[in-house]
Amino acid sequence: MTTPSASTPKAFYPIGTPGQPWGPAEVAQWRARQQRQRSYADEVLRSVDRLRQHHEVLSYGEVVYGAERYPLQAVRVGDWRSDRPAVLVTGGVHGYETSGVHGALHFLEHHAQASAERVRLLVVPCVSPWAYERIHRWNYHAVDPNRAFRHPSPAIEASALMELVAPLAGQFVAHIDLHETTDTDESEYRPAKAARDGELFEPGTIPDGFYLVDDTDNPQPAFQRAIIDAVERLTHIAPTDGRGEIIGSPAVDRGVIRYPLRELGLCAGVTGARYTTTTEVYPDSPKVTPEQCNLAQAAAVCAAIDFVLKQV
């Protein structure tokens, strides 16, 4: 029997061979493990349909995976006068990040009408419906949509959203992309990514609390601070670790880190807006409820809009 050498990667995920990227067989094996756990039609499309009496619902494409078809929908608020700033809100780019979807829907139901006379508002509650139903980060092809906002895109979900906003290039003043950081990031999704890419999994830590991701190439610290101040009334802000970092990145302000949005193909970089942020709610904390998480996401959107209106 051969004894593994010290340099041989240790198996840490039930799919694939350590040190070797996945091929089509491994992706198919991974896909077979993903079970439908909730209904996009019942939980998202039905909620969007109820909004038609006040707002315009736009169909901007369809995701088709085998026999499954998912209509993609956005909600347009206000009469879209050209003298009003345009704001984009996106949720569910990662389908398993539940409050991103339901926080966007809560905002539409309870707060959007108040913004109708002030801004041109476009809200996409669930960018990745297949992943929403399976409570997963990736799409059908084991691709992370939130690394796919580039041309050509490997994710149909990202391509569809880019096509939706392309005619409005240069018009968006702000984009708020609603996300979560969950305990399963560490127990499932980071190990799965390392296995998929043939890399060694290095354990990390999950920050306990809400934080924001600003744009390295276009930092807007006052914008981020205004959102943090508003959200703190509803949930706690993530502290830094012993190295002054949050999820491996240096904190540039309380509850704020920065990523190069466009370089990484992140959704928050899709419009090139001046004011952008990615929210990160922590739903696994014993200090919060799912409803608080939804309210925090909606509060982040409201604070962002209020800030933009003071600047424009």
GROMACS .gro file of C-alpha atoms in nm:
model
  312
    1MET     CA    1   0.000   0.000   0.000
    2THR     CA    2   0.131   0.345  -0.093
    3THR     CA    3   0.165   0.601   0.183
    4PRO     CA    4   0.063   0.956   0.079
    5SER     CA    5   0.348   1.206   0.088
    6ALA     CA    6   0.332   1.515   0.307
    7SER     CA    7   0.269   1.728  -0.005
    8THR     CA    8  -0.039   1.532  -0.117
    9PRO     CA    9  -0.353   1.743  -0.058
   10LYS     CA   10  -0.586   1.593   0.199
   11ALA     CA   11  -0.940   1.510   0.086
   12PHE     CA   12  -1.185   1.760   0.235
   13TYR     CA   13  -1.487   1.745   0.003
   14PRO     CA   14  -1.681   1.441  -0.119
   15ILE     CA   15  -1.648   1.524  -0.489
   16GLY     CA   16  -1.337   1.519  -0.704
   17THR     CA   17  -0.971   1.430  -0.658
   18PRO     CA   18  -0.768   1.655  -0.428
   19GLY     CA   19  -0.545   1.886  -0.630
   20GLN     CA   20  -0.735   1.836  -0.957
   21PRO     CA   21  -0.998   2.080  -1.088
   22TRP     CA   22  -1.342   1.941  -1.160
   23GLY     CA   23  -1.442   1.832  -1.506
   24PRO     CA   24  -1.792   1.772  -1.644
   25ALA     CA   25  -1.830   1.445  -1.449
   26GLU     CA   26  -1.761   1.612  -1.115
   27VAL     CA   27  -1.995   1.902  -1.194
   28ALA     CA   28  -2.268   1.651  -1.281
   29GLN     CA   29  -2.201   1.468  -0.954
   30TRP     CA   30  -2.224   1.795  -0.762
   31ARG     CA   31  -2.546   1.891  -0.940
   32ALA     CA   32  -2.706   1.558  -0.855
   33ARG     CA   33  -2.659   1.639  -0.487
   34GLN     CA   34  -2.856   1.964  -0.512
   35GLN     CA   35  -3.218   1.921  -0.412
   36ARG     CA   36  -3.499   2.170  -0.463
   37GLN     CA   37  -3.592   2.300  -0.116
   38ARG     CA   38  -3.822   2.596  -0.183
   39SER     CA   39  -4.024   2.755  -0.461
   40TYR     CA   40  -3.913   3.060  -0.656
   41ALA     CA   41  -4.261   3.084  -0.808
   42ASP     CA   42  -4.440   3.079  -0.473
   43GLU     CA   43  -4.199   3.286  -0.267
   44VAL     CA   44  -4.066   3.539  -0.517
   45LEU     CA   45  -4.278   3.563  -0.832
   46ARG     CA   46  -4.603   3.564  -0.635
   47SER     CA   47  -4.473   3.849  -0.420
   48VAL     CA   48  -4.363   4.042  -0.727
   49ASP     CA   49  -4.702   3.989  -0.889
   50ARG     CA   50  -4.874   4.157  -0.593
   51LEU     CA   51  -4.668   4.470  -0.662
   52ARG     CA   52  -4.816   4.525  -1.009
   53GLN     CA   53  -5.093   4.749  -0.878
   54HIS     CA   54  -4.834   5.010  -0.775
   55HIS     CA   55  -4.522   4.942  -0.986
   56GLU     CA   56  -4.424   4.822  -1.329
   57VAL     CA   57  -4.297   4.463  -1.348
   58LEU     CA   58  -4.044   4.395  -1.624
   59SER     CA   59  -3.956   4.054  -1.765
   60TYR     CA   60  -3.592   4.064  -1.864
   61GLY     CA   61  -3.521   3.707  -1.969
   62GLU     CA   62  -3.546   3.346  -1.869
   63VAL     CA   63  -3.310   3.094  -1.713
   64VAL     CA   64  -3.355   2.748  -1.863
   65TYR     CA   65  -3.181   2.445  -1.714
   66GLY     CA   66  -3.306   2.120  -1.863
   67ALA     CA   67  -3.682   2.103  -1.812
   68GLU     CA   68  -3.679   2.385  -1.556
   69ARG     CA   69  -3.762   2.739  -1.668
   70TYR     CA   70  -3.729   3.047  -1.448
   71PRO     CA   71  -3.868   3.383  -1.566
   72LEU     CA   72  -3.649   3.672  -1.458
   73GLN     CA   73  -3.832   3.977  -1.329
   74ALA     CA   74  -3.747   4.329  -1.220
   75VAL     CA   75  -3.963   4.600  -1.066
   76ARG     CA   76  -3.949   4.958  -1.189
   77VAL     CA   77  -4.066   5.223  -0.945
   78GLY     CA   78  -4.173   5.576  -1.038
   79ASP     CA   79  -4.229   5.741  -1.373
   80TRP     CA   80  -3.858   5.741  -1.461
   81ARG     CA   81  -3.823   6.109  -1.536
   82SER     CA   82  -3.477   6.183  -1.668
   83ASP     CA   83  -3.419   6.457  -1.411
   84ARG     CA   84  -3.425   6.205  -1.126
   85PRO     CA   85  -3.126   5.993  -1.020
   86ALA     CA   86  -3.143   5.625  -1.109
   87VAL     CA   87  -3.078   5.362  -0.840
   88LEU     CA   88  -3.038   4.986  -0.888
   89VAL     CA   89  -3.110   4.734  -0.612
   90THR     CA   90  -3.022   4.366  -0.661
   91GLY     CA   91  -3.082   4.064  -0.441
   92GLY     CA   92  -3.032   3.690  -0.468
   93VAL     CA   93  -2.719   3.699  -0.684
   94HIS     CA   94  -2.627   3.417  -0.448
   95GLY     CA   95  -2.951   3.224  -0.421
   96TYR     CA   96  -2.888   3.090  -0.072
   97GLU     CA   97  -2.856   3.438   0.079
   98THR     CA   98  -3.220   3.459   0.175
   99SER     CA   99  -3.246   3.808   0.322
  100GLY     CA  100  -3.102   3.955   0.004
  101VAL     CA  101  -3.413   3.834  -0.179
  102HIS     CA  102  -3.669   3.896   0.092
  103GLY     CA  103  -3.508   4.221   0.203
  104ALA     CA  104  -3.549   4.351  -0.152
  105LEU     CA  105  -3.912   4.237  -0.155
  106HIS     CA  106  -3.972   4.397   0.186
  107PHE     CA  107  -3.827   4.724   0.058
  108LEU     CA  108  -4.054   4.711  -0.247
  109GLU     CA  109  -4.363   4.642  -0.040
  110HIS     CA  110  -4.305   4.889   0.243
  111HIS     CA  111  -4.065   5.162   0.127
  112ALA     CA  112  -4.041   5.187  -0.250
  113GLN     CA  113  -4.351   5.400  -0.295
  114ALA     CA  114  -4.198   5.671  -0.078
  115SER     CA  115  -3.907   5.685  -0.323
  116ALA     CA  116  -4.125   5.693  -0.634
  117GLU     CA  117  -4.134   6.072  -0.653
  118ARG     CA  118  -3.763   6.114  -0.580
  119VAL     CA  119  -3.562   5.859  -0.778
  120ARG     CA  120  -3.581   5.627  -1.075
  121LEU     CA  121  -3.567   5.293  -0.897
  122LEU     CA  122  -3.503   4.950  -1.052
  123VAL     CA  123  -3.517   4.649  -0.819
  124VAL     CA  124  -3.421   4.292  -0.915
  125PRO     CA  125  -3.518   4.079  -0.614
  126CYS     CA  126  -3.373   3.745  -0.723
  127VAL     CA  127  -3.097   3.729  -0.982
  128SER     CA  128  -3.033   3.352  -0.943
  129PRO     CA  129  -3.361   3.158  -0.913
  130TRP     CA  130  -3.222   2.804  -0.963
  131ALA     CA  131  -2.980   2.863  -0.676
  132TYR     CA  132  -3.255   3.023  -0.468
  133GLU     CA  133  -3.458   2.704  -0.485
  134ARG     CA  134  -3.161   2.486  -0.390
  135ILE     CA  135  -3.028   2.726  -0.125
  136HIS     CA  136  -2.691   2.734  -0.295
  137ARG     CA  137  -2.430   2.986  -0.399
  138TRP     CA  138  -2.365   2.855  -0.749
  139ASN     CA  139  -2.581   2.811  -1.056
  140TYR     CA  140  -2.661   2.488  -1.241
  141HIS     CA  141  -2.311   2.472  -1.388
  142ALA     CA  142  -2.132   2.519  -1.053
  143VAL     CA  143  -2.049   2.878  -1.152
  144ASP     CA  144  -2.060   3.162  -0.899
  145PRO     CA  145  -2.270   3.437  -1.062
  146ASN     CA  146  -2.105   3.696  -0.840
  147ARG     CA  147  -1.774   3.640  -1.012
  148ALA     CA  148  -1.931   3.640  -1.358
  149PHE     CA  149  -2.025   4.003  -1.428
  150ARG     CA  150  -1.787   4.039  -1.721
  151HIS     CA  151  -1.789   3.982  -2.097
  152PRO     CA  152  -1.830   3.709  -2.201
  153SER     CA  153  -2.001   3.590  -1.884
  154PRO     CA  154  -1.997   3.222  -1.783
  155ALA     CA  155  -2.332   3.267  -1.602
  156ILE     CA  156  -2.661   3.328  -1.782
  157GLU     CA  157  -2.794   3.498  -1.467
  158ALA     CA  158  -2.519   3.760  -1.485
  159SER     CA  159  -2.556   3.802  -1.862
  160ALA     CA  160  -2.928   3.867  -1.830
  161LEU     CA  161  -2.879   4.135  -1.566
  162MET     CA  162  -2.604   4.303  -1.768
  163GLU     CA  163  -2.836   4.316  -2.070
  164LEU     CA  164  -3.112   4.466  -1.855
  165VAL     CA  165  -2.900   4.756  -1.732
  166ALA     CA  166  -2.691   4.811  -2.049
  167PRO     CA  167  -2.938   5.059  -2.208
  168LEU     CA  168  -2.910   5.269  -1.892
  169ALA     CA  169  -2.531   5.290  -1.896
  170GLY     CA  170  -2.409   5.605  -1.724
  171GLN     CA  171  -2.748   5.685  -1.570
  172PHE     CA  172  -2.724   5.497  -1.241
  173VAL     CA  173  -2.603   5.703  -0.948
  174ALA     CA  174  -2.614   5.417  -0.697
  175HIS     CA  175  -2.628   5.038  -0.684
  176ILE     CA  176  -2.699   4.842  -0.365
  177ASP     CA  177  -2.635   4.467  -0.394
  178LEU     CA  178  -2.788   4.268  -0.107
  179HIS     CA  179  -2.594   3.969   0.028
  180GLU     CA  180  -2.535   3.755   0.337
  181THR     CA  181  -2.229   3.589   0.489
  182THR     CA  182  -2.341   3.261   0.646
  183ASP     CA  183  -2.181   2.988   0.855
  184THR     CA  184  -2.221   2.756   0.556
  185ASP     CA  185  -1.973   2.971   0.366
  186GLU     CA  186  -1.709   2.803   0.578
  187SER     CA  187  -1.865   2.457   0.615
  188GLU     CA  188  -1.980   2.408   0.254
  189TYR     CA  189  -1.913   2.675  -0.006
  190ARG     CA  190  -1.546   2.755   0.047
  191PRO     CA  191  -1.455   2.383   0.068
  192ALA     CA  192  -1.662   2.319  -0.246
  193LYS     CA  193  -1.487   2.603  -0.430
  194ALA     CA  194  -1.145   2.475  -0.334
  195ALA     CA  195  -1.238   2.125  -0.452
  196ARG     CA  196  -1.385   2.257  -0.778
  197ASP     CA  197  -1.073   2.458  -0.853
  198GLY     CA  198  -0.825   2.189  -0.746
  199GLU     CA  199  -0.694   2.400  -0.461
  200LEU     CA  200  -0.614   2.336  -0.097
  201PHE     CA  201  -0.885   2.447   0.143
  202GLU     CA  202  -0.759   2.691   0.404
  203PRO     CA  203  -1.012   2.736   0.687
  204GLY     CA  204  -1.120   3.091   0.769
  205THR     CA  205  -1.363   3.260   1.004
  206ILE     CA  206  -1.711   3.405   0.963
  207PRO     CA  207  -1.761   3.761   1.097
  208ASP     CA  208  -2.035   3.795   1.356
  209GLY     CA  209  -2.239   4.085   1.229
  210PHE     CA  210  -2.333   4.313   0.941
  211TYR     CA  211  -2.066   4.465   0.717
  212LEU     CA  212  -2.031   4.634   0.377
  213VAL     CA  213  -1.803   4.595   0.076
  214ASP     CA  214  -1.696   4.923  -0.084
  215ASP     CA  215  -1.518   4.956  -0.420
  216THR     CA  216  -1.137   4.966  -0.408
  217ASP     CA  217  -1.127   5.166  -0.730
  218ASN     CA  218  -1.402   5.410  -0.631
  219PRO     CA  219  -1.416   5.434  -0.252
  220GLN     CA  220  -1.709   5.623  -0.102
  221PRO     CA  221  -1.652   5.614   0.275
  222ALA     CA  222  -1.927   5.862   0.368
  223PHE     CA  223  -2.183   5.659   0.171
  224GLN     CA  224  -2.081   5.337   0.348
  225ARG     CA  225  -2.084   5.508   0.688
  226ALA     CA  226  -2.437   5.637   0.635
  227ILE     CA  227  -2.559   5.283   0.566
  228ILE     CA  228  -2.374   5.137   0.866
  229ASP     CA  229  -2.527   5.401   1.094
  230ALA     CA  230  -2.878   5.320   0.972
  231VAL     CA  231  -2.844   4.942   0.987
  232GLU     CA  232  -2.692   4.946   1.334
  233ARG     CA  233  -3.034   5.035   1.473
  234LEU     CA  234  -3.152   4.690   1.361
  235THR     CA  235  -2.854   4.457   1.389
  236HIS     CA  236  -2.499   4.455   1.522
  237ILE     CA  237  -2.199   4.553   1.310
  238ALA     CA  238  -1.924   4.298   1.252
  239PRO     CA  239  -1.607   4.360   1.455
  240THR     CA  240  -1.262   4.306   1.311
  241ASP     CA  241  -1.054   4.003   1.401
  242GLY     CA  242  -0.718   4.016   1.575
  243ARG     CA  243  -0.550   4.132   1.254
  244GLY     CA  244  -0.790   4.420   1.198
  245GLU     CA  245  -0.962   4.231   0.917
  246ILE     CA  246  -1.312   4.120   0.824
  247ILE     CA  247  -1.329   3.794   0.630
  248GLY     CA  248  -0.964   3.824   0.533
  249SER     CA  249  -0.970   4.188   0.415
  250PRO     CA  250  -0.846   4.493   0.607
  251ALA     CA  251  -1.127   4.701   0.757
  252VAL     CA  252  -1.110   5.056   0.620
  253ASP     CA  253  -1.381   5.181   0.858
  254ARG     CA  254  -1.611   5.026   1.112
  255GLY     CA  255  -1.788   4.743   0.935
  256VAL     CA  256  -1.643   4.827   0.592
  257ILE     CA  257  -1.395   4.646   0.367
  258ARG     CA  258  -1.309   4.699  -0.001
  259TYR     CA  259  -1.289   4.476  -0.309
  260PRO     CA  260  -1.206   4.569  -0.670
  261LEU     CA  261  -1.559   4.519  -0.795
  262ARG     CA  262  -1.509   4.517  -1.171
  263GLU     CA  263  -1.183   4.323  -1.161
  264LEU     CA  264  -1.352   4.042  -0.965
  265GLY     CA  265  -1.666   4.043  -1.179
  266LEU     CA  266  -1.889   4.136  -0.887
  267CYS     CA  267  -2.251   4.242  -0.935
  268ALA     CA  268  -2.203   4.573  -0.753
  269GLY     CA  269  -1.969   4.684  -1.033
  270VAL     CA  270  -2.215   4.621  -1.316
  271THR     CA  271  -2.343   4.978  -1.355
  272GLY     CA  272  -2.029   5.184  -1.292
  273ALA     CA  273  -2.236   5.397  -1.054
  274ARG     CA  274  -2.061   5.647  -0.832
  275TYR     CA  275  -2.214   5.504  -0.513
  276THR     CA  276  -2.198   5.127  -0.481
  277THR     CA  277  -2.207   4.884  -0.194
  278THR     CA  278  -2.250   4.516  -0.121
  279THR     CA  279  -2.436   4.446   0.203
  280GLU     CA  280  -2.342   4.141   0.410
  281VAL     CA  281  -2.596   4.039   0.672
  282TYR     CA  282  -2.508   3.764   0.922
  283PRO     CA  283  -2.825   3.552   0.958
  284ASP     CA  284  -2.673   3.278   1.176
  285SER     CA  285  -2.618   3.501   1.475
  286PRO     CA  286  -2.825   3.415   1.784
  287LYS     CA  287  -2.874   3.790   1.823
  288VAL     CA  288  -3.097   3.828   1.514
  289THR     CA  289  -3.409   3.682   1.355
  290PRO     CA  290  -3.481   3.632   0.984
  291GLU     CA  291  -3.718   3.929   1.001
  292GLN     CA  292  -3.443   4.151   1.144
  293CYS     CA  293  -3.217   4.046   0.859
  294ASN     CA  294  -3.481   4.144   0.603
  295LEU     CA  295  -3.538   4.475   0.780
  296ALA     CA  296  -3.164   4.544   0.786
  297GLN     CA  297  -3.140   4.493   0.410
  298ALA     CA  298  -3.435   4.727   0.350
  299ALA     CA  299  -3.284   4.984   0.586
  300ALA     CA  300  -2.958   4.971   0.392
  301VAL     CA  301  -3.144   5.052   0.069
  302CYS     CA  302  -3.338   5.337   0.232
  303ALA     CA  303  -3.020   5.486   0.380
  304ALA     CA  304  -2.842   5.462   0.047
  305ILE     CA  305  -3.124   5.644  -0.134
  306ASP     CA  306  -3.141   5.914   0.133
  307PHE     CA  307  -2.767   5.970   0.109
  308VAL     CA  308  -2.773   5.994  -0.270
  309LEU     CA  309  -3.056   6.246  -0.267
  310LYS     CA  310  -2.854   6.473  -0.038
  311GLN     CA  311  -2.560   6.460  -0.279
  312VAL     CA  312  -2.735   6.500  -0.613
   0.00000   0.00000   0.00000
